[in-house]
Tab-separated table of C-alpha atoms in Angstrom:
chain	number	residue	atom	x	y	z
A	9	UNK	CA	-22.146	-49.585	-26.066
A	10	UNK	CA	-19.478	-50.717	-23.666
A	11	UNK	CA	-19.995	-53.542	-21.228
A	12	UNK	CA	-17.911	-54.974	-18.396
A	13	UNK	CA	-18.534	-58.444	-17.002
A	14	UNK	CA	-17.200	-59.695	-13.691
A	15	UNK	CA	-18.394	-63.261	-13.173
A	16	UNK	CA	-17.094	-63.793	-9.627
A	17	UNK	CA	-19.429	-62.205	-7.072
A	18	UNK	CA	-17.178	-63.370	-4.243
A	19	UNK	CA	-13.712	-64.812	-3.783
A	20	UNK	CA	-11.755	-66.139	-0.837
A	21	UNK	CA	-7.960	-66.237	-0.647
A	22	UNK	CA	-5.501	-67.151	2.059
A	23	UNK	CA	-3.172	-64.477	3.319
A	24	UNK	CA	0.126	-64.346	1.345
A	25	UNK	CA	-1.330	-66.216	-1.617
A	26	UNK	CA	-1.991	-64.757	-5.056
A	27	UNK	CA	-5.502	-64.288	-6.431
A	28	UNK	CA	-6.895	-63.488	-9.880
A	29	UNK	CA	-10.071	-61.484	-10.333
A	30	UNK	CA	-11.678	-61.909	-13.726
A	31	UNK	CA	-12.900	-59.179	-16.031
A	32	UNK	CA	-14.097	-59.346	-19.605
A	33	UNK	CA	-15.216	-56.396	-21.656
A	34	UNK	CA	-17.034	-55.586	-24.838
A	35	UNK	CA	-16.565	-52.511	-26.971
A	36	UNK	CA	-16.464	-51.458	-30.588
A	37	UNK	CA	-13.960	-48.684	-29.833
A	38	UNK	CA	-10.345	-49.080	-30.867
A	39	UNK	CA	-8.993	-46.748	-28.215
A	40	UNK	CA	-10.021	-47.283	-24.622
A	41	UNK	CA	-8.680	-47.621	-21.125
A	42	UNK	CA	-9.210	-50.377	-18.597
A	43	UNK	CA	-9.065	-49.715	-14.881
A	44	UNK	CA	-9.365	-51.531	-11.605
A	45	UNK	CA	-10.689	-49.816	-8.511
A	46	UNK	CA	-10.892	-51.041	-4.911
A	47	UNK	CA	-13.807	-50.158	-2.662
A	48	UNK	CA	-13.232	-51.019	1.011
A	49	UNK	CA	-16.117	-51.217	3.462
A	50	UNK	CA	-15.642	-47.526	4.250
A	51	UNK	CA	-16.972	-46.811	0.770
A	52	UNK	CA	-14.323	-44.796	-1.036
A	53	UNK	CA	-13.223	-45.742	-4.556
A	54	UNK	CA	-9.473	-46.232	-4.828
A	55	UNK	CA	-7.653	-46.434	-8.168
A	56	UNK	CA	-5.362	-49.466	-8.466
A	57	UNK	CA	-4.113	-49.956	-12.002
A	58	UNK	CA	-4.592	-48.857	-15.615
A	59	UNK	CA	-4.117	-50.563	-18.995
A	60	UNK	CA	-4.435	-48.761	-22.311
A	61	UNK	CA	-5.824	-50.604	-25.307
A	62	UNK	CA	-2.637	-49.951	-27.278
A	63	UNK	CA	-0.255	-50.911	-24.479
A	64	UNK	CA	1.691	-53.997	-25.480
A	65	UNK	CA	2.954	-54.827	-22.016
A	66	UNK	CA	0.806	-55.774	-19.079
A	67	UNK	CA	0.544	-53.056	-16.438
A	68	UNK	CA	2.006	-53.544	-12.981
A	69	UNK	CA	1.679	-51.431	-9.841
A	70	UNK	CA	3.396	-52.945	-6.828
A	71	UNK	CA	1.490	-56.110	-5.857
A	72	UNK	CA	-1.092	-55.518	-8.579
A	73	UNK	CA	-0.727	-56.629	-12.166
A	74	UNK	CA	-3.193	-56.642	-14.996
A	75	UNK	CA	-3.282	-59.646	-17.319
A	76	UNK	CA	-4.429	-58.019	-20.554
A	77	UNK	CA	-5.484	-60.312	-23.392
A	78	UNK	CA	-6.842	-58.040	-26.079
A	79	UNK	CA	-7.992	-60.741	-28.498
A	80	UNK	CA	-10.006	-62.384	-25.737
A	81	UNK	CA	-11.159	-58.996	-24.407
A	82	UNK	CA	-10.097	-59.819	-20.905
A	83	UNK	CA	-8.347	-57.687	-18.278
A	84	UNK	CA	-7.869	-59.791	-15.182
A	85	UNK	CA	-6.415	-58.331	-11.985
A	86	UNK	CA	-3.758	-60.351	-10.200
A	87	UNK	CA	-2.983	-59.533	-6.588
A	88	UNK	CA	0.181	-61.160	-5.332
A	89	UNK	CA	0.939	-61.891	-1.678
A	90	UNK	CA	-2.563	-61.054	-0.429
A	91	UNK	CA	-2.878	-59.086	2.782
A	92	UNK	CA	-5.796	-58.806	5.203
A	93	UNK	CA	-6.193	-55.185	4.108
A	94	UNK	CA	-6.943	-56.355	0.570
A	95	UNK	CA	-10.400	-57.499	1.691
A	96	UNK	CA	-12.757	-55.247	-0.291
A	97	UNK	CA	-14.935	-54.967	-3.378
A	98	UNK	CA	-12.984	-54.765	-6.628
A	99	UNK	CA	-14.392	-53.153	-9.735
A	100	UNK	CA	-13.186	-53.446	-13.281
A	101	UNK	CA	-14.012	-50.423	-15.411
A	102	UNK	CA	-13.598	-49.223	-18.961
A	103	UNK	CA	-13.379	-45.667	-20.182
A	104	UNK	CA	-13.894	-44.453	-23.703
A	105	UNK	CA	-11.039	-42.238	-24.875
A	106	UNK	CA	-13.395	-39.920	-26.756
A	107	UNK	CA	-16.862	-38.583	-26.107
A	108	UNK	CA	-18.003	-38.188	-22.536
A	109	UNK	CA	-15.137	-40.183	-20.984
A	110	UNK	CA	-17.533	-42.030	-18.705
A	111	UNK	CA	-16.316	-45.024	-16.767
A	112	UNK	CA	-18.414	-48.144	-17.317
A	113	UNK	CA	-18.139	-50.399	-14.287
A	114	UNK	CA	-18.622	-54.106	-13.792
A	115	UNK	CA	-20.735	-55.471	-10.957
A	116	UNK	CA	-17.708	-56.084	-8.771
A	117	UNK	CA	-16.047	-58.966	-6.948
A	118	UNK	CA	-15.966	-59.120	-3.168
A	119	UNK	CA	-12.577	-60.446	-2.071
A	120	UNK	CA	-12.086	-61.791	1.414
A	121	UNK	CA	-8.564	-62.517	2.605
A	122	UNK	CA	-8.404	-65.132	5.318
A	123	UNK	CA	-5.590	-65.345	7.898
B	7	UNK	CA	-2.138	-33.631	-0.904
B	8	UNK	CA	-3.885	-34.227	-4.236
B	9	UNK	CA	-7.504	-35.031	-3.602
B	10	UNK	CA	-11.164	-34.790	-4.505
B	11	UNK	CA	-13.223	-33.528	-1.582
B	12	UNK	CA	-16.952	-34.111	-1.264
B	13	UNK	CA	-19.232	-32.683	1.377
B	14	UNK	CA	-21.201	-33.762	3.221
B	15	UNK	CA	-20.213	-37.411	3.653
B	16	UNK	CA	-23.616	-38.330	5.023
B	17	UNK	CA	-26.942	-36.611	4.520
B	18	UNK	CA	-30.482	-37.456	5.537
B	19	UNK	CA	-33.181	-35.221	4.123
B	20	UNK	CA	-36.873	-35.184	3.293
B	21	UNK	CA	-38.658	-35.277	-0.020
B	22	UNK	CA	-38.685	-31.931	-1.805
B	23	UNK	CA	-36.071	-30.120	0.260
B	24	UNK	CA	-33.412	-28.733	-2.069
B	25	UNK	CA	-29.855	-29.804	-1.357
B	26	UNK	CA	-26.379	-29.373	-2.767
B	27	UNK	CA	-23.469	-31.788	-2.558
B	28	UNK	CA	-20.191	-29.993	-3.062
B	29	UNK	CA	-17.157	-31.353	-4.880
B	30	UNK	CA	-13.759	-29.731	-5.092
B	31	UNK	CA	-10.470	-30.935	-6.573
B	32	UNK	CA	-6.989	-29.457	-6.161
B	33	UNK	CA	-5.297	-31.163	-9.119
B	34	UNK	CA	-6.211	-28.598	-11.821
B	35	UNK	CA	-8.213	-31.253	-13.650
B	36	UNK	CA	-10.331	-30.223	-16.611
B	37	UNK	CA	-12.727	-33.171	-16.388
B	38	UNK	CA	-15.156	-33.719	-13.528
B	39	UNK	CA	-18.039	-36.124	-13.208
B	40	UNK	CA	-20.740	-37.313	-10.830
B	41	UNK	CA	-21.722	-40.960	-10.420
B	42	UNK	CA	-24.275	-42.716	-8.288
B	43	UNK	CA	-23.846	-46.235	-6.973
B	44	UNK	CA	-26.854	-48.450	-6.298
B	45	UNK	CA	-27.009	-52.138	-5.337
B	46	UNK	CA	-27.521	-54.283	-8.401
B	47	UNK	CA	-27.098	-51.339	-10.758
B	48	UNK	CA	-23.460	-50.499	-10.176
B	49	UNK	CA	-22.062	-47.034	-10.797
B	50	UNK	CA	-23.763	-44.815	-13.328
B	51	UNK	CA	-22.742	-41.416	-14.574
B	52	UNK	CA	-25.109	-38.539	-13.766
B	53	UNK	CA	-23.388	-35.496	-15.289
B	54	UNK	CA	-19.942	-34.568	-16.458
B	55	UNK	CA	-17.958	-31.472	-17.315
B	56	UNK	CA	-15.069	-31.084	-19.734
B	57	UNK	CA	-14.125	-27.630	-18.471
B	58	UNK	CA	-15.469	-24.437	-16.950
B	59	UNK	CA	-18.998	-23.693	-18.160
B	60	UNK	CA	-19.089	-26.946	-20.177
B	61	UNK	CA	-21.427	-29.580	-18.722
B	62	UNK	CA	-23.433	-32.407	-20.216
B	63	UNK	CA	-25.727	-35.253	-19.270
B	64	UNK	CA	-24.582	-38.733	-18.398
B	65	UNK	CA	-26.702	-41.863	-18.171
B	66	UNK	CA	-29.083	-40.809	-15.386
B	67	UNK	CA	-29.398	-36.990	-15.290
B	68	UNK	CA	-33.116	-36.720	-14.387
B	69	UNK	CA	-33.675	-34.886	-11.121
B	70	UNK	CA	-30.163	-33.435	-10.933
B	71	UNK	CA	-28.429	-30.227	-11.893
B	72	UNK	CA	-24.769	-29.276	-11.951
B	73	UNK	CA	-22.705	-26.181	-12.535
B	74	UNK	CA	-19.050	-25.534	-13.313
B	75	UNK	CA	-18.307	-21.889	-12.651
B	76	UNK	CA	-14.767	-22.549	-11.454
B	77	UNK	CA	-12.362	-25.226	-12.567
B	78	UNK	CA	-11.964	-26.758	-9.121
B	79	UNK	CA	-15.655	-26.995	-8.113
B	80	UNK	CA	-18.477	-29.109	-9.495
B	81	UNK	CA	-21.522	-29.113	-7.197
B	82	UNK	CA	-24.419	-31.528	-7.604
B	83	UNK	CA	-27.832	-29.988	-6.982
B	84	UNK	CA	-31.037	-31.844	-6.206
B	85	UNK	CA	-33.809	-29.271	-6.592
B	86	UNK	CA	-36.579	-31.526	-5.276
B	87	UNK	CA	-35.129	-34.775	-3.941
B	88	UNK	CA	-37.238	-37.927	-4.040
B	89	UNK	CA	-36.737	-41.281	-2.285
B	90	UNK	CA	-35.459	-42.889	-5.495
B	91	UNK	CA	-32.450	-40.586	-5.260
B	92	UNK	CA	-31.314	-42.326	-2.101
B	93	UNK	CA	-27.886	-43.552	-3.123
B	94	UNK	CA	-24.126	-43.337	-2.691
B	95	UNK	CA	-22.768	-40.461	-4.766
B	96	UNK	CA	-19.242	-40.033	-6.038
B	97	UNK	CA	-17.501	-37.088	-7.605
B	98	UNK	CA	-14.497	-37.840	-9.814
B	99	UNK	CA	-11.948	-35.785	-11.709
B	100	UNK	CA	-9.196	-36.310	-14.250
B	101	UNK	CA	-7.008	-34.596	-16.769
B	102	UNK	CA	-8.238	-34.509	-20.366
B	103	UNK	CA	-5.114	-33.766	-22.338
B	104	UNK	CA	-2.036	-35.928	-22.717
B	105	UNK	CA	-3.335	-39.222	-23.952
B	106	UNK	CA	-5.315	-42.126	-22.606
B	107	UNK	CA	-3.966	-42.617	-19.112
B	108	UNK	CA	-6.131	-39.976	-17.510
B	109	UNK	CA	-7.132	-41.624	-14.303
B	110	UNK	CA	-10.390	-40.581	-12.720
B	111	UNK	CA	-9.792	-39.979	-9.024
B	112	UNK	CA	-12.799	-40.291	-6.787
B	113	UNK	CA	-13.964	-38.438	-3.739
B	114	UNK	CA	-14.808	-40.374	-0.578
B	115	UNK	CA	-18.503	-40.520	-1.447
B	116	UNK	CA	-21.713	-39.001	-0.068
B	117	UNK	CA	-24.377	-41.282	1.368
B	118	UNK	CA	-27.734	-39.629	0.766
B	119	UNK	CA	-31.018	-40.803	2.239
B	120	UNK	CA	-34.226	-39.112	1.115
B	121	UNK	CA	-37.187	-39.877	3.382
């Protein structure tokens, strides 16, 4: 069974600073995908970034980068130059590449960006 | 605009009154899925579909039905809703073919309250 652990229930960051949100995972699969989603207070689930288990380079999408350390089974999200609009819940998720393709989500980290 | 559309966004109903939450995607995705999000329990998969007329149970299917008669639509049916089905529901869709990076895109969510 897959499991995602996010150990930071809440984080504060100053505007324009960088912040790292932690995520560790557990799986016996060799092929899997790791995702980060953002959930603002309005409730929708917004895709941010993806990392495949066989990708050798860390993924980047604009101000988001994923620090993937396969041996340590970690997939931390780094947000550079935080903006007030980044205040939201952030979920790390894993998806099996076979079978029912379900996303397994962590418990989330609430990020608050302070001016 | 590529999107997953859920309706309604908000719904208050009473125990036992059948309801349907609609989900439609315009991205020609084969894979569609329903999740529910509950405080302390995170997001859990209810049902999923790999293609037209192909559906299967997720982690928490009891009390729900789905159908996939057309590729774009994947309605969630609660035949006899109960208060423990009060939750935030998400529909998601993705491609299946083409390798691992098949991102699941989410609808805006449906907040359901069963009294």
